[in-house]
Amino acid sequence: MIHPSIKEINEVIEKIKYIEEKRKKLSDFLKNINGLKWKVDTVDLNNLEIGGEDGGLIKKSTHLIDFVFLRCVSVIFRYLNNKLDEVIYYPSTNPTPEVDYSKDPLSDIEFRIFWSLRRMKKEIKLSIETIEKYSPDLFLIDGSLTIHPGDIPKKESILYDDYLELKNLLKELYISSKKKNCLLAGVIEDSLYTISSQSKTYGLPNVLIEADQRAKLSELDIEYYMNLIASKAGMHRLLFLRRENRPF
């Protein structure tokens, strides 16, 4: 095993110190600009129901077909007397991953758009079901509530129908949340202070952290399903494409 030299380690340490000092100076500078910071008041959580949804995804490209393994979980936190009283998981605490695939050959760019659209479709569908079933006061979705411009395929693309379906699902989500009098929010780190500050480790609300932990997929899980697929197809194993081994 090759170990880094003391000189290399010291260089890394000095670089970290330099970057941290620059970051601190910038932070101190921004703090003194009027209008860039304001006080956020805490909110009484008594008798509130706060929901959150997140999804886990692992993608695999083989010499025959492109796979996407998806799992989404919604979590409802019910508060009583400003304390967490009950936690509900939908559809369950550990749902079976859904296996999706492209019926047509896809380029690298098309495959990225494919799994991004399929993931968002599944997450929005589950969010609609959760809001309709539990009517939470607030429902949080990890990420944006709009489609990223980079995920919009060309009209002639075989993925365009997925895009149109996702647009309709987003409209349905807004309608459902309004009908159920549920405040809907897409969340990035630190964007909702009152419920994000409950966690000392992450800048996300606890309900989303819990949803993330429940939805997360491991490589061991997927290896089992890939071996099962290969076995039932009468193959020794599936060969992965080179893009599966890229470090980016």
mmCIF file of C-alpha atoms in Angstrom:
data_model
loop_
_atom_site.group_PDB
_atom_site.id
_atom_site.type_symbol
_atom_site.label_atom_id
_atom_site.label_comp_id
_atom_site.label_asym_id
_atom_site.label_seq_id
_atom_site.Cartn_x
_atom_site.Cartn_y
_atom_site.Cartn_z
ATOM 1 C CA MET A 1 0.000 0.000 0.000
ATOM 2 C CA ILE A 2 1.326 3.446 -0.967
ATOM 3 C CA HIS A 3 0.998 6.077 1.758
ATOM 4 C CA PRO A 4 1.098 9.848 1.188
ATOM 5 C CA SER A 5 4.207 11.592 2.450
ATOM 6 C CA ILE A 6 4.207 13.944 5.446
ATOM 7 C CA LYS A 7 4.903 16.799 3.034
ATOM 8 C CA GLU A 8 1.797 15.986 0.976
ATOM 9 C CA ILE A 9 -0.351 15.743 4.107
ATOM 10 C CA ASN A 10 0.938 19.097 5.360
ATOM 11 C CA GLU A 11 0.171 20.676 1.985
ATOM 12 C CA VAL A 12 -3.406 19.406 2.182
ATOM 13 C CA ILE A 13 -3.751 20.721 5.743
ATOM 14 C CA GLU A 14 -2.496 24.166 4.730
ATOM 15 C CA LYS A 15 -4.862 24.219 1.757
ATOM 16 C CA ILE A 16 -7.825 23.357 3.994
ATOM 17 C CA LYS A 17 -6.847 26.104 6.453
ATOM 18 C CA TYR A 18 -6.535 28.614 3.614
ATOM 19 C CA ILE A 19 -9.943 27.742 2.136
ATOM 20 C CA GLU A 20 -11.614 27.844 5.550
ATOM 21 C CA GLU A 21 -10.106 31.254 6.303
ATOM 22 C CA LYS A 22 -11.325 32.610 2.947
ATOM 23 C CA ARG A 23 -14.784 31.198 3.620
ATOM 24 C CA LYS A 24 -14.896 32.825 7.061
ATOM 25 C CA LYS A 25 -13.837 36.211 5.686
ATOM 26 C CA LEU A 26 -16.541 36.032 3.023
ATOM 27 C CA SER A 27 -19.124 35.050 5.633
ATOM 28 C CA ASP A 28 -18.153 37.960 7.887
ATOM 29 C CA PHE A 29 -18.345 40.343 4.926
ATOM 30 C CA LEU A 30 -21.819 39.165 3.893
ATOM 31 C CA LYS A 31 -23.134 39.433 7.461
ATOM 32 C CA ASN A 32 -22.562 43.182 7.373
ATOM 33 C CA ILE A 33 -24.632 43.762 4.230
ATOM 34 C CA ASN A 34 -28.125 45.001 5.032
ATOM 35 C CA GLY A 35 -30.949 42.843 3.746
ATOM 36 C CA LEU A 36 -28.938 39.642 3.379
ATOM 37 C CA LYS A 37 -29.904 38.237 6.745
ATOM 38 C CA TRP A 38 -32.994 38.351 8.887
ATOM 39 C CA LYS A 39 -34.357 36.719 11.988
ATOM 40 C CA VAL A 40 -36.551 33.654 11.489
ATOM 41 C CA ASP A 41 -39.161 33.117 14.172
ATOM 42 C CA THR A 42 -39.894 29.645 15.473
ATOM 43 C CA VAL A 43 -43.305 28.113 14.819
ATOM 44 C CA ASP A 44 -45.514 26.281 17.280
ATOM 45 C CA LEU A 45 -45.674 22.652 16.088
ATOM 46 C CA ASN A 46 -48.514 21.714 18.438
ATOM 47 C CA ASN A 47 -51.146 19.486 16.770
ATOM 48 C CA LEU A 48 -49.495 19.802 13.369
ATOM 49 C CA GLU A 49 -49.028 16.987 10.878
ATOM 50 C CA ILE A 50 -45.913 17.374 8.750
ATOM 51 C CA GLY A 51 -45.268 15.027 5.858
ATOM 52 C CA GLY A 52 -42.215 14.447 3.742
ATOM 53 C CA GLU A 53 -41.284 12.287 0.767
ATOM 54 C CA ASP A 54 -37.989 11.146 -0.663
ATOM 55 C CA GLY A 55 -36.788 8.547 -3.096
ATOM 56 C CA GLY A 56 -33.799 6.283 -3.542
ATOM 57 C CA LEU A 57 -32.436 5.333 -6.940
ATOM 58 C CA ILE A 58 -29.721 3.108 -8.326
ATOM 59 C CA LYS A 59 -29.199 2.819 -12.074
ATOM 60 C CA LYS A 60 -27.524 0.000 -13.949
ATOM 61 C CA SER A 61 -26.581 -0.190 -17.622
ATOM 62 C CA THR A 62 -25.946 -3.636 -19.091
ATOM 63 C CA HIS A 63 -25.061 -4.900 -22.544
ATOM 64 C CA LEU A 64 -28.738 -5.716 -23.102
ATOM 65 C CA ILE A 65 -30.862 -3.189 -21.245
ATOM 66 C CA ASP A 66 -30.756 -0.139 -18.953
ATOM 67 C CA PHE A 67 -32.239 -0.670 -15.493
ATOM 68 C CA VAL A 68 -33.429 1.771 -12.859
ATOM 69 C CA PHE A 69 -34.244 0.619 -9.323
ATOM 70 C CA LEU A 70 -36.531 3.023 -7.476
ATOM 71 C CA ARG A 71 -37.932 3.198 -3.985
ATOM 72 C CA CYS A 72 -39.990 6.057 -2.569
ATOM 73 C CA VAL A 73 -41.301 6.545 0.957
ATOM 74 C CA SER A 74 -43.535 9.154 2.542
ATOM 75 C CA VAL A 75 -43.334 9.901 6.254
ATOM 76 C CA ILE A 76 -45.893 11.719 8.398
ATOM 77 C CA PHE A 77 -44.871 13.269 11.735
ATOM 78 C CA ARG A 78 -47.812 13.963 14.041
ATOM 79 C CA TYR A 79 -47.082 16.434 16.825
ATOM 80 C CA LEU A 80 -48.948 16.719 20.112
ATOM 81 C CA ASN A 81 -48.083 19.291 22.778
ATOM 82 C CA ASN A 82 -45.108 20.352 20.647
ATOM 83 C CA LYS A 83 -43.645 16.851 20.798
ATOM 84 C CA LEU A 84 -43.531 14.128 18.183
ATOM 85 C CA ASP A 85 -46.414 11.810 19.039
ATOM 86 C CA GLU A 86 -46.687 9.439 16.068
ATOM 87 C CA VAL A 87 -44.797 8.513 12.898
ATOM 88 C CA ILE A 88 -46.570 7.048 9.872
ATOM 89 C CA TYR A 89 -44.861 5.477 6.850
ATOM 90 C CA TYR A 90 -46.500 5.165 3.447
ATOM 91 C CA PRO A 91 -46.726 2.784 1.671
ATOM 92 C CA SER A 92 -44.648 0.998 4.355
ATOM 93 C CA THR A 93 -41.444 1.290 6.344
ATOM 94 C CA ASN A 94 -39.524 -0.778 3.798
ATOM 95 C CA PRO A 95 -41.288 -0.994 0.420
ATOM 96 C CA THR A 96 -39.940 -3.290 -2.278
ATOM 97 C CA PRO A 97 -37.956 -1.390 -4.938
ATOM 98 C CA GLU A 98 -39.592 -0.915 -8.303
ATOM 99 C CA VAL A 99 -37.595 -2.090 -11.317
ATOM 100 C CA ASP A 100 -37.919 0.123 -14.366
ATOM 101 C CA TYR A 101 -36.174 -0.053 -17.708
ATOM 102 C CA SER A 102 -36.015 1.555 -21.103
ATOM 103 C CA LYS A 103 -37.598 -0.393 -23.931
ATOM 104 C CA ASP A 104 -35.357 1.395 -26.430
ATOM 105 C CA PRO A 105 -31.576 1.896 -26.633
ATOM 106 C CA LEU A 106 -30.535 5.169 -25.007
ATOM 107 C CA SER A 107 -27.479 7.369 -25.230
ATOM 108 C CA ASP A 108 -25.742 8.471 -22.031
ATOM 109 C CA ILE A 109 -27.624 11.790 -22.047
ATOM 110 C CA GLU A 110 -30.973 10.142 -22.781
ATOM 111 C CA PHE A 111 -30.437 7.601 -20.013
ATOM 112 C CA ARG A 112 -29.758 10.382 -17.509
ATOM 113 C CA ILE A 113 -32.974 12.152 -18.530
ATOM 114 C CA PHE A 114 -34.830 8.825 -18.475
ATOM 115 C CA TRP A 115 -33.989 7.938 -14.879
ATOM 116 C CA SER A 116 -34.456 11.512 -13.685
ATOM 117 C CA LEU A 117 -37.976 11.727 -15.149
ATOM 118 C CA ARG A 118 -38.938 8.250 -13.945
ATOM 119 C CA ARG A 119 -37.745 9.037 -10.438
ATOM 120 C CA MET A 120 -39.643 12.304 -10.259
ATOM 121 C CA LYS A 121 -42.797 10.691 -11.668
ATOM 122 C CA LYS A 122 -42.744 8.015 -8.985
ATOM 123 C CA GLU A 123 -42.058 10.534 -6.219
ATOM 124 C CA ILE A 124 -44.833 12.898 -7.313
ATOM 125 C CA LYS A 125 -47.329 10.029 -7.637
ATOM 126 C CA LEU A 126 -46.562 8.905 -4.092
ATOM 127 C CA SER A 127 -46.784 12.474 -2.806
ATOM 128 C CA ILE A 128 -50.251 12.854 -4.322
ATOM 129 C CA GLU A 129 -51.394 9.578 -2.750
ATOM 130 C CA THR A 130 -50.015 10.591 0.649
ATOM 131 C CA ILE A 131 -51.660 14.010 0.635
ATOM 132 C CA GLU A 132 -54.982 12.514 -0.453
ATOM 133 C CA LYS A 133 -54.814 9.818 2.240
ATOM 134 C CA TYR A 134 -53.492 11.740 5.263
ATOM 135 C CA SER A 135 -54.186 15.453 4.573
ATOM 136 C CA PRO A 136 -51.093 16.782 6.386
ATOM 137 C CA ASP A 137 -50.827 20.472 7.258
ATOM 138 C CA LEU A 138 -47.470 20.686 5.503
ATOM 139 C CA PHE A 139 -45.904 18.351 2.956
ATOM 140 C CA LEU A 140 -42.248 18.549 1.977
ATOM 141 C CA ILE A 141 -40.551 17.125 -1.087
ATOM 142 C CA ASP A 142 -36.780 16.878 -1.221
ATOM 143 C CA GLY A 143 -35.685 19.115 -4.084
ATOM 144 C CA SER A 144 -37.458 21.368 -6.531
ATOM 145 C CA LEU A 145 -41.149 21.283 -7.442
ATOM 146 C CA THR A 146 -40.331 22.145 -11.036
ATOM 147 C CA ILE A 147 -38.700 20.150 -13.811
ATOM 148 C CA HIS A 148 -35.038 20.980 -14.286
ATOM 149 C CA PRO A 149 -34.401 22.434 -17.769
ATOM 150 C CA GLY A 150 -31.729 19.800 -18.327
ATOM 151 C CA ASP A 151 -34.363 17.086 -17.896
ATOM 152 C CA ILE A 152 -36.627 18.342 -20.688
ATOM 153 C CA PRO A 153 -36.178 16.078 -23.733
ATOM 154 C CA LYS A 154 -36.627 17.152 -27.324
ATOM 155 C CA LYS A 155 -40.125 16.790 -28.745
ATOM 156 C CA GLU A 156 -38.998 14.064 -31.122
ATOM 157 C CA SER A 157 -37.409 12.092 -28.269
ATOM 158 C CA ILE A 158 -38.922 8.804 -27.095
ATOM 159 C CA LEU A 159 -38.786 10.337 -23.598
ATOM 160 C CA TYR A 160 -41.071 13.261 -24.402
ATOM 161 C CA ASP A 161 -44.201 11.402 -23.271
ATOM 162 C CA ASP A 162 -42.564 10.865 -19.865
ATOM 163 C CA TYR A 163 -41.976 14.601 -19.647
ATOM 164 C CA LEU A 164 -45.603 15.410 -20.521
ATOM 165 C CA GLU A 165 -46.853 12.882 -17.969
ATOM 166 C CA LEU A 166 -44.661 14.449 -15.295
ATOM 167 C CA LYS A 167 -46.015 17.915 -16.111
ATOM 168 C CA ASN A 168 -49.556 16.633 -15.633
ATOM 169 C CA LEU A 169 -48.623 14.928 -12.361
ATOM 170 C CA LEU A 170 -47.177 18.170 -11.015
ATOM 171 C CA LYS A 171 -50.435 19.954 -11.840
ATOM 172 C CA GLU A 172 -52.339 17.186 -10.072
ATOM 173 C CA LEU A 173 -50.046 17.563 -7.051
ATOM 174 C CA TYR A 174 -50.791 21.290 -6.794
ATOM 175 C CA ILE A 175 -54.529 20.648 -7.131
ATOM 176 C CA SER A 176 -54.495 17.915 -4.466
ATOM 177 C CA SER A 177 -52.545 20.007 -1.979
ATOM 178 C CA LYS A 178 -54.902 22.946 -2.475
ATOM 179 C CA LYS A 179 -57.972 20.734 -2.125
ATOM 180 C CA LYS A 180 -56.639 19.225 1.102
ATOM 181 C CA ASN A 181 -55.533 22.625 2.422
ATOM 182 C CA CYS A 182 -51.980 21.316 2.598
ATOM 183 C CA LEU A 183 -49.025 23.670 2.332
ATOM 184 C CA LEU A 184 -46.634 22.223 -0.249
ATOM 185 C CA ALA A 185 -42.914 22.956 -0.362
ATOM 186 C CA GLY A 186 -39.852 21.777 -2.220
ATOM 187 C CA VAL A 187 -36.905 21.784 0.165
ATOM 188 C CA ILE A 188 -33.217 22.432 -0.208
ATOM 189 C CA GLU A 189 -30.832 22.408 2.746
ATOM 190 C CA ASP A 190 -31.560 25.004 5.457
ATOM 191 C CA SER A 191 -34.581 26.434 3.615
ATOM 192 C CA LEU A 192 -37.076 25.772 6.462
ATOM 193 C CA TYR A 193 -35.327 26.811 9.640
ATOM 194 C CA THR A 194 -37.893 25.844 12.280
ATOM 195 C CA ILE A 195 -38.087 22.190 11.316
ATOM 196 C CA SER A 196 -34.560 21.973 9.913
ATOM 197 C CA SER A 197 -33.003 23.156 13.160
ATOM 198 C CA GLN A 198 -34.225 20.047 14.965
ATOM 199 C CA SER A 199 -31.289 18.178 13.461
ATOM 200 C CA LYS A 200 -27.786 19.147 14.554
ATOM 201 C CA THR A 201 -26.174 17.151 11.748
ATOM 202 C CA TYR A 202 -28.193 17.961 8.630
ATOM 203 C CA GLY A 203 -29.692 21.161 7.252
ATOM 204 C CA LEU A 204 -32.909 19.350 6.362
ATOM 205 C CA PRO A 205 -36.161 18.798 8.280
ATOM 206 C CA ASN A 206 -36.209 15.594 10.318
ATOM 207 C CA VAL A 207 -39.184 14.248 8.391
ATOM 208 C CA LEU A 208 -37.155 14.359 5.158
ATOM 209 C CA ILE A 209 -34.128 12.801 6.815
ATOM 210 C CA GLU A 210 -36.336 9.934 7.968
ATOM 211 C CA ALA A 211 -37.852 9.542 4.489
ATOM 212 C CA ASP A 212 -34.374 9.515 2.958
ATOM 213 C CA GLN A 213 -33.179 6.785 5.311
ATOM 214 C CA ARG A 214 -36.207 4.627 4.525
ATOM 215 C CA ALA A 215 -35.964 5.114 0.755
ATOM 216 C CA LYS A 216 -32.222 4.639 0.433
ATOM 217 C CA LEU A 217 -31.086 1.658 -1.640
ATOM 218 C CA SER A 218 -27.844 -0.244 -1.174
ATOM 219 C CA GLU A 219 -25.674 -1.864 -3.819
ATOM 220 C CA LEU A 220 -26.174 -5.194 -2.032
ATOM 221 C CA ASP A 221 -29.943 -4.897 -2.507
ATOM 222 C CA ILE A 222 -29.521 -4.239 -6.207
ATOM 223 C CA GLU A 223 -26.957 -6.993 -6.661
ATOM 224 C CA TYR A 224 -29.539 -9.457 -5.366
ATOM 225 C CA TYR A 225 -32.149 -8.278 -7.875
ATOM 226 C CA MET A 226 -29.675 -8.211 -10.770
ATOM 227 C CA ASN A 227 -28.603 -11.785 -10.012
ATOM 228 C CA LEU A 228 -32.250 -12.812 -9.747
ATOM 229 C CA ILE A 229 -33.041 -11.252 -13.132
ATOM 230 C CA ALA A 230 -30.032 -12.937 -14.757
ATOM 231 C CA SER A 231 -30.918 -16.294 -13.210
ATOM 232 C CA LYS A 232 -34.545 -16.207 -14.335
ATOM 233 C CA ALA A 233 -33.410 -15.133 -17.816
ATOM 234 C CA GLY A 234 -31.206 -18.226 -17.954
ATOM 235 C CA MET A 235 -27.984 -16.225 -17.968
ATOM 236 C CA HIS A 236 -24.907 -16.598 -15.813
ATOM 237 C CA ARG A 237 -24.653 -12.840 -15.332
ATOM 238 C CA LEU A 238 -25.400 -9.504 -16.938
ATOM 239 C CA LEU A 239 -22.484 -7.562 -18.373
ATOM 240 C CA PHE A 240 -22.329 -3.922 -17.319
ATOM 241 C CA LEU A 241 -21.443 -1.167 -19.749
ATOM 242 C CA ARG A 242 -18.304 0.899 -19.291
ATOM 243 C CA ARG A 243 -20.308 3.933 -18.184
ATOM 244 C CA GLU A 244 -21.202 1.991 -15.036
ATOM 245 C CA ASN A 245 -17.558 2.157 -13.967
ATOM 246 C CA ARG A 246 -17.018 5.848 -14.570
ATOM 247 C CA PRO A 247 -16.114 7.798 -11.423
ATOM 248 C CA PHE A 248 -18.477 10.663 -12.326
#
